[in-house]
Amino acid sequence: MRLKIVVNFDRTYKLLARVLNACFSFFNKTMNLQKLLLTRRFFSTLAFFSMQTVFFIYLQGKGLSNSEIAFSLSLLFFCNQALAILAGIWGDRFGLAKMMLLGCFLDVIAYIFFLSADNYILLLIATTCFGLGSCLFGTNAKACLLVLAGEEYKEKTRLQGKYLKVTSMSSMFAPLLVIPFIKYNHIESLIWVCFAMEAVLFALMVKPFYQIQTLQTLVKFRFAQIKEIITKEFLLVHLMLFIPLSIATSFFVIFPFLFDNKLGMPEHSPIALFVNGLLTVSLQSYFSRKINLTIKQTLWVAPILAVGIILPWFITLKYISVVSAYIYLVIFTVIEVYALTAMANLLVKFDNGTNRGFIFGSSRLLLSIATVIVMNLVPHLFLL
């Protein structure tokens, strides 16, 4: 598996071309498709989280209003979550590799529009491309890891665990990447760095990803498969786990409120994010190996997780201190990682060998709906 660059440049560029060819050759010799997918996930999510961190500041500097920025951000999240089921259907129908590559390409295009977003229309195009690109790659990458894992359950759960782990690692390192750019007021340079990462990753992915196509059987979408896949058991699993998973998604609301509003220490919010990522990375591999819930076990484990993430919050508010806040952070993270891993491993059990994209897309859509409901209730029930 090799990528070659055919060059017809003059002598000035020959040396550069040789260096690039050597990099492509090394990259392809040392990385199999699994590592390639996970590497792309890490750097792409790192770029995505970094961009989100400076999204508001950067666009304010471009002269866009707060309402325009807020709506475009909501459009990004909508495209990233609600379109997951379409991303899964297209992956099953046209090929996981094609949809992942389309997602990579849309990410590159998104940064081009974002860097030139001096009017509202360009911003909306950029955010749509960001959301849809991330959705296409993320949904189909999970399905692709099932294809590459074969039929062994342990291998499937191991790869799904790795996927969650690299996602957590990228979210952990994103604040560290962003801080120097914000400190020295070089936010546009950060966007260019993110763009460069996406462009290089897209170039590296093109040829290897097409090898995946030979491993997958393409299937047309049929409305009958909705009943085949979205069964009572499938819905029950999501119904039982949506509370801990949705509250976990509210991290960026809960902990800034705790450290800023209650303790008056906003500088602890990024520290909490880093600790959350560090603990997640530390626990992920172990949980992926050990958690193997059945649907019946989920019926009694899920309520424990829900109580475990809610009750300590109110105890923390009653005995508020920096120590109690970080104790709750540890409890929150353990339950978050457990719930995410349990859901990922349960989805593997619904694998039917063909509609993998649809399975992950349906799951993502159901959880996104539940998350919207819970996140709108959090300010009224949690932030007291």
C-alpha positions as a LaTeX table, in Angstrom:
\begin{tabular}{lrrr}
\hline
Residue & $x$ (\AA) & $y$ (\AA) & $z$ (\AA) \\
\hline
Met1 & 0.00 & 0.00 & 0.00 \\
Arg2 & 1.95 & 3.01 & $-1.26$ \\
Leu3 & 1.19 & 6.55 & $-2.24$ \\
Lys4 & 3.41 & 8.22 & $-4.84$ \\
Ile5 & 3.62 & 11.82 & $-5.93$ \\
Val6 & 4.26 & 12.33 & $-9.63$ \\
Val7 & 6.21 & 15.54 & $-10.03$ \\
Asn8 & 7.15 & 17.63 & $-13.04$ \\
Phe9 & 8.50 & 20.59 & $-11.14$ \\
Asp10 & 11.81 & 22.29 & $-11.82$ \\
Arg11 & 14.89 & 21.44 & $-9.80$ \\
Thr12 & 13.99 & 23.89 & $-7.05$ \\
Tyr13 & 11.06 & 21.70 & $-5.99$ \\
Lys14 & 12.56 & 18.24 & $-6.56$ \\
Leu15 & 14.05 & 18.01 & $-3.10$ \\
Leu16 & 10.74 & 18.95 & $-1.50$ \\
Ala17 & 8.96 & 16.32 & $-3.60$ \\
Arg18 & 11.44 & 13.65 & $-2.46$ \\
Val19 & 10.83 & 14.55 & 1.18 \\
Leu20 & 7.06 & 14.35 & 0.67 \\
Asn21 & 7.35 & 11.00 & $-1.12$ \\
Ala22 & 9.41 & 9.67 & 1.77 \\
Cys23 & 6.77 & 10.85 & 4.25 \\
Phe24 & 3.94 & 9.21 & 2.28 \\
Ser25 & 5.94 & 5.99 & 1.98 \\
Phe26 & 6.76 & 5.90 & 5.70 \\
Phe27 & 3.16 & 6.69 & 6.63 \\
Asn28 & 1.75 & 3.86 & 4.56 \\
Lys29 & 4.33 & 1.26 & 5.57 \\
Thr30 & 3.89 & 1.82 & 9.28 \\
Met31 & 0.11 & 2.26 & 9.48 \\
Asn32 & $-2.64$ & $-0.24$ & 8.81 \\
Leu33 & $-6.17$ & 0.90 & 8.05 \\
Gln34 & $-7.26$ & 0.75 & 11.68 \\
Lys35 & $-4.45$ & 3.03 & 12.82 \\
Leu36 & $-5.07$ & 5.29 & 9.85 \\
Leu37 & $-8.71$ & 5.77 & 10.84 \\
Leu38 & $-7.84$ & 6.41 & 14.48 \\
Thr39 & $-5.02$ & 8.81 & 13.57 \\
Arg40 & $-7.33$ & 10.80 & 11.33 \\
Arg41 & $-9.96$ & 10.86 & 14.08 \\
Phe42 & $-7.45$ & 12.20 & 16.61 \\
Phe43 & $-6.08$ & 15.07 & 14.51 \\
Ser44 & $-9.43$ & 15.97 & 12.95 \\
Thr45 & $-11.15$ & 16.11 & 16.35 \\
Leu46 & $-8.20$ & 18.09 & 17.73 \\
Ala47 & $-8.70$ & 20.63 & 14.93 \\
Phe48 & $-12.49$ & 20.62 & 15.40 \\
Phe49 & $-12.33$ & 21.24 & 19.18 \\
Ser50 & $-9.66$ & 23.92 & 18.69 \\
Met51 & $-11.79$ & 25.69 & 16.09 \\
Gln52 & $-14.86$ & 25.53 & 18.36 \\
Thr53 & $-12.88$ & 27.08 & 21.22 \\
Val54 & $-12.11$ & 30.26 & 19.20 \\
Phe55 & $-15.27$ & 30.18 & 17.04 \\
Phe56 & $-17.00$ & 33.09 & 18.80 \\
Ile57 & $-13.89$ & 35.27 & 19.23 \\
Tyr58 & $-12.69$ & 34.78 & 15.65 \\
Leu59 & $-16.03$ & 35.62 & 14.03 \\
Gln60 & $-16.58$ & 38.63 & 16.26 \\
Gly61 & $-13.29$ & 39.94 & 14.90 \\
Lys62 & $-14.69$ & 39.41 & 11.40 \\
Gly63 & $-17.54$ & 41.80 & 12.24 \\
Leu64 & $-20.38$ & 39.27 & 12.54 \\
Ser65 & $-23.11$ & 39.87 & 15.12 \\
Asn66 & $-23.68$ & 37.70 & 18.20 \\
Ser67 & $-27.02$ & 36.43 & 16.84 \\
Glu68 & $-25.42$ & 35.44 & 13.52 \\
Ile69 & $-22.62$ & 33.59 & 15.30 \\
Ala70 & $-25.04$ & 31.83 & 17.69 \\
Phe71 & $-27.31$ & 30.65 & 14.87 \\
Ser72 & $-24.37$ & 29.39 & 12.80 \\
Leu73 & $-23.06$ & 27.44 & 15.80 \\
Ser74 & $-26.47$ & 25.83 & 16.32 \\
Leu75 & $-26.50$ & 24.95 & 12.60 \\
Leu76 & $-23.10$ & 23.28 & 13.01 \\
Phe77 & $-24.38$ & 21.11 & 15.88 \\
Phe78 & $-27.57$ & 20.28 & 13.99 \\
Cys79 & $-25.67$ & 19.07 & 10.91 \\
Asn80 & $-23.20$ & 17.20 & 13.12 \\
Gln81 & $-25.87$ & 15.26 & 15.03 \\
Ala82 & $-29.27$ & 15.21 & 13.32 \\
Leu83 & $-27.92$ & 14.17 & 9.90 \\
Ala84 & $-26.15$ & 11.11 & 11.33 \\
Ile85 & $-28.88$ & 8.71 & 10.18 \\
Leu86 & $-28.53$ & 9.97 & 6.58 \\
Ala87 & $-24.75$ & 9.64 & 6.86 \\
Gly88 & $-25.19$ & 6.01 & 7.93 \\
Ile89 & $-27.67$ & 5.23 & 5.12 \\
Trp90 & $-25.34$ & 6.75 & 2.52 \\
Gly91 & $-22.39$ & 4.82 & 3.93 \\
Asp92 & $-24.24$ & 1.50 & 3.62 \\
Arg93 & $-25.49$ & 2.38 & 0.13 \\
Phe94 & $-22.50$ & 4.05 & $-1.54$ \\
Gly95 & $-19.63$ & 2.77 & 0.58 \\
Leu96 & $-18.15$ & 3.71 & 3.95 \\
Ala97 & $-14.87$ & 4.79 & 2.35 \\
Lys98 & $-16.55$ & 7.18 & $-0.09$ \\
Met99 & $-18.59$ & 8.83 & 2.65 \\
Met100 & $-15.57$ & 9.15 & 4.96 \\
Leu101 & $-13.56$ & 10.74 & 2.16 \\
Leu102 & $-16.44$ & 13.08 & 1.38 \\
Gly103 & $-16.47$ & 14.03 & 5.06 \\
Cys104 & $-12.71$ & 14.71 & 4.97 \\
Phe105 & $-13.14$ & 16.82 & 1.81 \\
Leu106 & $-16.01$ & 18.83 & 3.34 \\
Asp107 & $-13.84$ & 19.57 & 6.39 \\
Val108 & $-11.13$ & 21.01 & 4.12 \\
Ile109 & $-13.71$ & 23.09 & 2.21 \\
Ala110 & $-15.20$ & 24.26 & 5.52 \\
Tyr111 & $-11.92$ & 25.79 & 6.66 \\
Ile112 & $-11.52$ & 27.60 & 3.33 \\
Phe113 & $-14.97$ & 29.20 & 3.71 \\
Phe114 & $-14.38$ & 29.84 & 7.42 \\
Leu115 & $-11.12$ & 31.69 & 6.77 \\
Ser116 & $-12.85$ & 33.87 & 4.19 \\
Ala117 & $-16.11$ & 34.27 & 6.17 \\
Asp118 & $-16.51$ & 38.05 & 6.07 \\
Asn119 & $-20.25$ & 37.76 & 5.39 \\
Tyr120 & $-23.09$ & 35.68 & 6.81 \\
Ile121 & $-23.70$ & 33.47 & 3.76 \\
Leu122 & $-20.10$ & 32.21 & 3.70 \\
Leu123 & $-20.27$ & 31.52 & 7.43 \\
Leu124 & $-23.42$ & 29.42 & 7.02 \\
Ile125 & $-21.78$ & 27.44 & 4.20 \\
Ala126 & $-18.70$ & 26.89 & 6.37 \\
Thr127 & $-20.65$ & 25.69 & 9.41 \\
Thr128 & $-22.81$ & 23.39 & 7.29 \\
Cys129 & $-19.68$ & 21.84 & 5.80 \\
Phe130 & $-18.09$ & 21.52 & 9.26 \\
Gly131 & $-21.10$ & 19.75 & 10.73 \\
Leu132 & $-21.83$ & 17.48 & 7.77 \\
Gly133 & $-18.15$ & 16.62 & 7.23 \\
Ser134 & $-17.65$ & 15.59 & 10.86 \\
Cys135 & $-20.94$ & 13.67 & 10.81 \\
Leu136 & $-20.08$ & 11.74 & 7.61 \\
Phe137 & $-16.65$ & 10.74 & 8.85 \\
Gly138 & $-17.55$ & 9.98 & 12.48 \\
Thr139 & $-20.65$ & 7.87 & 11.77 \\
Asn140 & $-19.05$ & 5.81 & 9.02 \\
Ala141 & $-15.67$ & 5.48 & 10.77 \\
Lys142 & $-17.35$ & 3.62 & 13.66 \\
Ala143 & $-19.08$ & 1.34 & 11.16 \\
Cys144 & $-15.81$ & 0.84 & 9.28 \\
Leu145 & $-14.03$ & $-0.30$ & 12.44 \\
Leu146 & $-16.65$ & $-3.06$ & 12.75 \\
Val147 & $-15.85$ & $-4.14$ & 9.18 \\
Leu148 & $-12.11$ & $-4.20$ & 9.90 \\
Ala149 & $-12.60$ & $-6.05$ & 13.21 \\
Gly150 & $-14.14$ & $-9.13$ & 11.58 \\
Glu151 & $-16.61$ & $-11.26$ & 13.50 \\
Glu152 & $-14.92$ & $-11.45$ & 16.91 \\
Tyr153 & $-16.83$ & $-9.52$ & 19.60 \\
Lys154 & $-13.72$ & $-8.69$ & 21.66 \\
Glu155 & $-11.95$ & $-7.18$ & 18.67 \\
Lys156 & $-15.01$ & $-5.09$ & 17.82 \\
Thr157 & $-15.30$ & $-3.70$ & 21.35 \\
Arg158 & $-11.53$ & $-3.11$ & 21.50 \\
Leu159 & $-11.62$ & $-0.94$ & 18.37 \\
Gln160 & $-14.74$ & 0.94 & 19.48 \\
Gly161 & $-12.96$ & 1.61 & 22.78 \\
Lys162 & $-9.90$ & 2.91 & 20.95 \\
Tyr163 & $-12.13$ & 5.21 & 18.91 \\
Leu164 & $-13.59$ & 6.70 & 22.10 \\
Lys165 & $-10.10$ & 6.94 & 23.60 \\
Val166 & $-8.55$ & 8.93 & 20.74 \\
Thr167 & $-11.60$ & 11.23 & 20.73 \\
Ser168 & $-11.03$ & 11.90 & 24.44 \\
Met169 & $-7.31$ & 12.44 & 23.89 \\
Ser170 & $-7.94$ & 15.03 & 21.20 \\
Ser171 & $-10.43$ & 16.92 & 23.38 \\
Met172 & $-7.86$ & 16.84 & 26.20 \\
Phe173 & $-5.03$ & 18.27 & 24.06 \\
Ala174 & $-7.16$ & 20.88 & 22.24 \\
Pro175 & $-7.03$ & 23.44 & 25.11 \\
Leu176 & $-3.24$ & 23.05 & 25.25 \\
Leu177 & $-3.01$ & 23.78 & 21.51 \\
Val178 & $-5.33$ & 26.79 & 21.71 \\
Ile179 & $-3.88$ & 28.62 & 24.75 \\
Pro180 & $-0.68$ & 30.03 & 23.13 \\
Phe181 & $-2.59$ & 31.24 & 20.05 \\
Ile182 & $-5.13$ & 33.07 & 22.24 \\
Lys183 & $-2.45$ & 34.45 & 24.55 \\
Tyr184 & $-0.46$ & 36.01 & 21.69 \\
Asn185 & $-3.60$ & 36.96 & 19.72 \\
His186 & $-2.86$ & 34.76 & 16.69 \\
Ile187 & $-6.29$ & 33.18 & 16.36 \\
Glu188 & $-6.30$ & 33.25 & 12.56 \\
Ser189 & $-2.96$ & 31.39 & 12.61 \\
Leu190 & $-4.65$ & 28.66 & 14.68 \\
Ile191 & $-7.38$ & 28.32 & 12.02 \\
Trp192 & $-4.67$ & 27.99 & 9.35 \\
Val193 & $-2.96$ & 25.27 & 11.42 \\
Cys194 & $-6.28$ & 23.39 & 11.66 \\
Phe195 & $-6.80$ & 23.79 & 7.92 \\
Ala196 & $-3.30$ & 22.47 & 7.21 \\
Met197 & $-3.94$ & 19.40 & 9.40 \\
Glu198 & $-7.19$ & 18.61 & 7.57 \\
Ala199 & $-5.66$ & 19.13 & 4.12 \\
Val200 & $-2.67$ & 16.84 & 4.83 \\
Leu201 & $-4.92$ & 14.19 & 6.38 \\
Phe202 & $-7.21$ & 14.24 & 3.34 \\
Ala203 & $-4.23$ & 13.75 & 1.00 \\
Leu204 & $-2.97$ & 10.83 & 3.09 \\
Met205 & $-6.38$ & 9.14 & 3.25 \\
Val206 & $-7.40$ & 8.99 & $-0.41$ \\
Lys207 & $-5.69$ & 5.82 & $-1.61$ \\
Pro208 & $-5.75$ & 3.73 & 1.62 \\
Phe209 & $-9.45$ & 4.40 & 2.18 \\
Tyr210 & $-10.37$ & 2.88 & $-1.16$ \\
Gln211 & $-9.02$ & $-0.47$ & 0.06 \\
Ile212 & $-11.86$ & $-0.51$ & 2.59 \\
Gln213 & $-14.36$ & $-0.57$ & $-0.28$ \\
Thr214 & $-13.42$ & $-4.14$ & $-1.14$ \\
Leu215 & $-14.24$ & $-5.30$ & 2.41 \\
Gln216 & $-17.81$ & $-4.00$ & 2.47 \\
Thr217 & $-21.03$ & $-5.28$ & 0.94 \\
Leu218 & $-23.13$ & $-2.36$ & $-0.31$ \\
Val219 & $-26.83$ & $-2.40$ & 0.59 \\
Lys220 & $-29.69$ & $-0.17$ & $-0.55$ \\
Phe221 & $-31.81$ & 1.47 & 2.10 \\
Arg222 & $-35.21$ & $-0.15$ & 2.62 \\
Phe223 & $-37.87$ & 1.14 & 4.99 \\
Ala224 & $-38.29$ & $-2.44$ & 6.20 \\
Gln225 & $-34.81$ & $-2.32$ & 7.72 \\
Ile226 & $-36.00$ & 0.36 & 10.15 \\
Lys227 & $-38.10$ & $-2.32$ & 11.86 \\
Glu228 & $-35.26$ & $-4.83$ & 11.57 \\
Ile229 & $-32.71$ & $-2.59$ & 13.32 \\
Ile230 & $-34.66$ & $-0.15$ & 15.48 \\
Thr231 & $-36.22$ & $-2.92$ & 17.57 \\
Lys232 & $-37.72$ & $-2.68$ & 21.04 \\
Glu233 & $-34.36$ & $-3.76$ & 22.50 \\
Phe234 & $-32.51$ & $-1.07$ & 20.50 \\
Leu235 & $-34.89$ & 1.65 & 21.75 \\
Leu236 & $-34.81$ & 0.26 & 25.30 \\
Val237 & $-31.02$ & 0.49 & 25.51 \\
His238 & $-31.12$ & 4.16 & 24.44 \\
Leu239 & $-34.02$ & 4.93 & 26.76 \\
Met240 & $-32.16$ & 3.47 & 29.74 \\
Leu241 & $-28.80$ & 5.15 & 29.09 \\
Phe242 & $-29.88$ & 8.53 & 27.74 \\
Ile243 & $-29.88$ & 10.27 & 31.16 \\
Pro244 & $-26.22$ & 9.63 & 32.12 \\
Leu245 & $-25.10$ & 10.14 & 28.49 \\
Ser246 & $-27.01$ & 13.41 & 28.06 \\
Ile247 & $-25.84$ & 14.81 & 31.41 \\
Ala248 & $-22.27$ & 13.86 & 30.45 \\
Thr249 & $-22.69$ & 15.92 & 27.27 \\
Ser250 & $-23.64$ & 18.91 & 29.47 \\
Phe251 & $-20.07$ & 19.09 & 30.85 \\
Phe252 & $-19.49$ & 22.52 & 29.27 \\
Val253 & $-22.53$ & 23.90 & 31.11 \\
Ile254 & $-22.23$ & 22.15 & 34.48 \\
Phe255 & $-18.58$ & 22.72 & 35.38 \\
Pro256 & $-18.23$ & 26.36 & 34.25 \\
Phe257 & $-21.32$ & 27.04 & 36.42 \\
Leu258 & $-19.73$ & 25.21 & 39.35 \\
Phe259 & $-16.31$ & 26.88 & 39.15 \\
Asp260 & $-17.39$ & 30.34 & 37.98 \\
Asn261 & $-20.83$ & 31.03 & 39.47 \\
Lys262 & $-20.49$ & 29.05 & 42.70 \\
Leu263 & $-16.78$ & 29.20 & 43.50 \\
Gly264 & $-15.74$ & 32.35 & 41.62 \\
Met265 & $-12.75$ & 30.51 & 40.14 \\
Pro266 & $-13.26$ & 30.45 & 36.33 \\
Glu267 & $-9.61$ & 29.54 & 35.79 \\
His268 & $-10.44$ & 26.02 & 37.05 \\
Ser269 & $-12.81$ & 25.30 & 34.14 \\
Pro270 & $-10.07$ & 24.50 & 31.56 \\
Ile271 & $-8.20$ & 22.55 & 34.27 \\
Ala272 & $-11.35$ & 20.51 & 34.86 \\
Leu273 & $-11.63$ & 19.83 & 31.13 \\
Phe274 & $-8.03$ & 18.62 & 31.05 \\
Val275 & $-8.54$ & 16.38 & 34.12 \\
Asn276 & $-11.73$ & 15.00 & 32.56 \\
Gly277 & $-9.85$ & 14.11 & 29.38 \\
Leu278 & $-6.91$ & 12.63 & 31.28 \\
Leu279 & $-9.14$ & 10.38 & 33.39 \\
Thr280 & $-11.13$ & 9.34 & 30.33 \\
Val281 & $-8.01$ & 8.28 & 28.47 \\
Ser282 & $-6.78$ & 6.39 & 31.54 \\
Leu283 & $-10.03$ & 4.47 & 32.06 \\
Gln284 & $-11.13$ & 3.83 & 28.47 \\
Ser285 & $-9.05$ & 0.74 & 27.63 \\
Tyr286 & $-9.86$ & $-0.98$ & 30.92 \\
Phe287 & $-13.59$ & $-0.31$ & 30.62 \\
Ser288 & $-13.65$ & $-1.48$ & 26.99 \\
Arg289 & $-12.21$ & $-4.84$ & 28.06 \\
Lys290 & $-14.37$ & $-5.31$ & 31.16 \\
Ile291 & $-17.81$ & $-3.91$ & 30.30 \\
Asn292 & $-20.01$ & $-6.48$ & 28.58 \\
Leu293 & $-23.57$ & $-5.64$ & 29.60 \\
Thr294 & $-26.56$ & $-7.57$ & 28.36 \\
Ile295 & $-29.82$ & $-5.75$ & 27.67 \\
Lys296 & $-31.30$ & $-7.20$ & 30.90 \\
Gln297 & $-28.31$ & $-6.01$ & 32.94 \\
Thr298 & $-28.73$ & $-2.53$ & 31.45 \\
Leu299 & $-32.19$ & $-2.33$ & 33.03 \\
Trp300 & $-30.70$ & $-2.16$ & 36.54 \\
Val301 & $-27.24$ & $-0.69$ & 35.78 \\
Ala302 & $-28.60$ & 2.40 & 33.95 \\
Pro303 & $-30.66$ & 3.73 & 36.91 \\
Ile304 & $-27.58$ & 3.36 & 39.15 \\
Leu305 & $-25.54$ & 5.40 & 36.67 \\
Ala306 & $-28.29$ & 8.06 & 36.50 \\
Val307 & $-28.50$ & 8.37 & 40.30 \\
Gly308 & $-24.71$ & 8.23 & 40.55 \\
Ile309 & $-24.24$ & 11.26 & 38.30 \\
Ile310 & $-27.17$ & 13.33 & 39.67 \\
Leu311 & $-27.16$ & 12.81 & 43.48 \\
Pro312 & $-23.47$ & 13.76 & 44.07 \\
Trp313 & $-24.11$ & 17.02 & 42.18 \\
Phe314 & $-26.59$ & 18.25 & 44.81 \\
Ile315 & $-24.31$ & 17.05 & 47.63 \\
Thr316 & $-21.49$ & 19.05 & 46.01 \\
Leu317 & $-23.69$ & 22.17 & 45.86 \\
Lys318 & $-24.58$ & 21.78 & 49.54 \\
Tyr319 & $-20.95$ & 21.34 & 50.66 \\
Ile320 & $-19.40$ & 23.54 & 47.99 \\
Ser321 & $-15.59$ & 23.79 & 47.89 \\
Val322 & $-12.79$ & 23.26 & 45.41 \\
Val323 & $-12.17$ & 19.80 & 46.88 \\
Ser324 & $-15.83$ & 18.72 & 46.60 \\
Ala325 & $-15.97$ & 20.10 & 43.03 \\
Tyr326 & $-13.01$ & 17.97 & 41.95 \\
Ile327 & $-14.38$ & 14.92 & 43.78 \\
Tyr328 & $-17.59$ & 15.34 & 41.78 \\
Leu329 & $-15.51$ & 15.75 & 38.61 \\
Val330 & $-13.94$ & 12.33 & 39.23 \\
Ile331 & $-17.36$ & 10.71 & 39.88 \\
Phe332 & $-18.82$ & 12.46 & 36.81 \\
Thr333 & $-15.97$ & 11.26 & 34.56 \\
Val334 & $-16.07$ & 7.64 & 35.76 \\
Ile335 & $-19.82$ & 7.42 & 35.07 \\
Glu336 & $-19.43$ & 9.26 & 31.76 \\
Val337 & $-16.78$ & 6.80 & 30.51 \\
Tyr338 & $-18.74$ & 3.79 & 31.80 \\
Ala339 & $-21.96$ & 4.91 & 30.06 \\
Leu340 & $-20.22$ & 5.75 & 26.77 \\
Thr341 & $-18.36$ & 2.44 & 26.74 \\
Ala342 & $-21.47$ & 0.45 & 27.67 \\
Met343 & $-23.40$ & 2.07 & 24.81 \\
Ala344 & $-20.59$ & 1.47 & 22.30 \\
Asn345 & $-20.31$ & $-2.20$ & 23.28 \\
Leu346 & $-24.08$ & $-2.71$ & 23.22 \\
Leu347 & $-24.27$ & $-1.28$ & 19.69 \\
Val348 & $-21.73$ & $-3.90$ & 18.61 \\
Lys349 & $-24.24$ & $-6.57$ & 19.65 \\
Phe350 & $-26.80$ & $-5.13$ & 17.23 \\
Asp351 & $-24.33$ & $-5.53$ & 14.34 \\
Asn352 & $-25.98$ & $-7.54$ & 11.54 \\
Gly353 & $-22.99$ & $-7.43$ & 9.18 \\
Thr354 & $-24.61$ & $-5.14$ & 6.57 \\
Asn355 & $-26.43$ & $-2.06$ & 7.93 \\
Arg356 & $-23.60$ & $-0.85$ & 10.14 \\
Gly357 & $-23.79$ & 2.77 & 9.06 \\
Phe358 & $-27.54$ & 2.86 & 9.71 \\
Ile359 & $-27.06$ & 1.35 & 13.19 \\
Phe360 & $-24.60$ & 4.04 & 14.31 \\
Gly361 & $-26.53$ & 6.80 & 12.54 \\
Ser362 & $-29.81$ & 5.82 & 14.23 \\
Ser363 & $-28.11$ & 5.65 & 17.62 \\
Arg364 & $-26.52$ & 9.06 & 17.18 \\
Leu365 & $-29.84$ & 10.60 & 16.12 \\
Leu366 & $-31.72$ & 9.16 & 19.11 \\
Leu367 & $-29.07$ & 10.34 & 21.55 \\
Ser368 & $-28.92$ & 13.81 & 19.97 \\
Ile369 & $-32.69$ & 14.24 & 20.46 \\
Ala370 & $-32.41$ & 13.09 & 24.08 \\
Thr371 & $-29.40$ & 15.37 & 24.65 \\
Val372 & $-31.26$ & 18.45 & 23.38 \\
Ile373 & $-34.13$ & 17.73 & 25.81 \\
Val374 & $-31.87$ & 17.09 & 28.81 \\
Met375 & $-29.54$ & 20.05 & 28.09 \\
Asn376 & $-32.55$ & 22.38 & 28.07 \\
Leu377 & $-33.67$ & 20.97 & 31.43 \\
Val378 & $-30.21$ & 21.19 & 33.05 \\
Pro379 & $-30.35$ & 24.99 & 33.70 \\
His380 & $-33.69$ & 24.58 & 35.51 \\
Leu381 & $-32.93$ & 21.39 & 37.47 \\
Phe382 & $-29.15$ & 21.48 & 38.00 \\
Leu383 & $-27.97$ & 25.09 & 37.96 \\
Leu384 & $-29.63$ & 26.12 & 41.22 \\
\hline
\end{tabular}
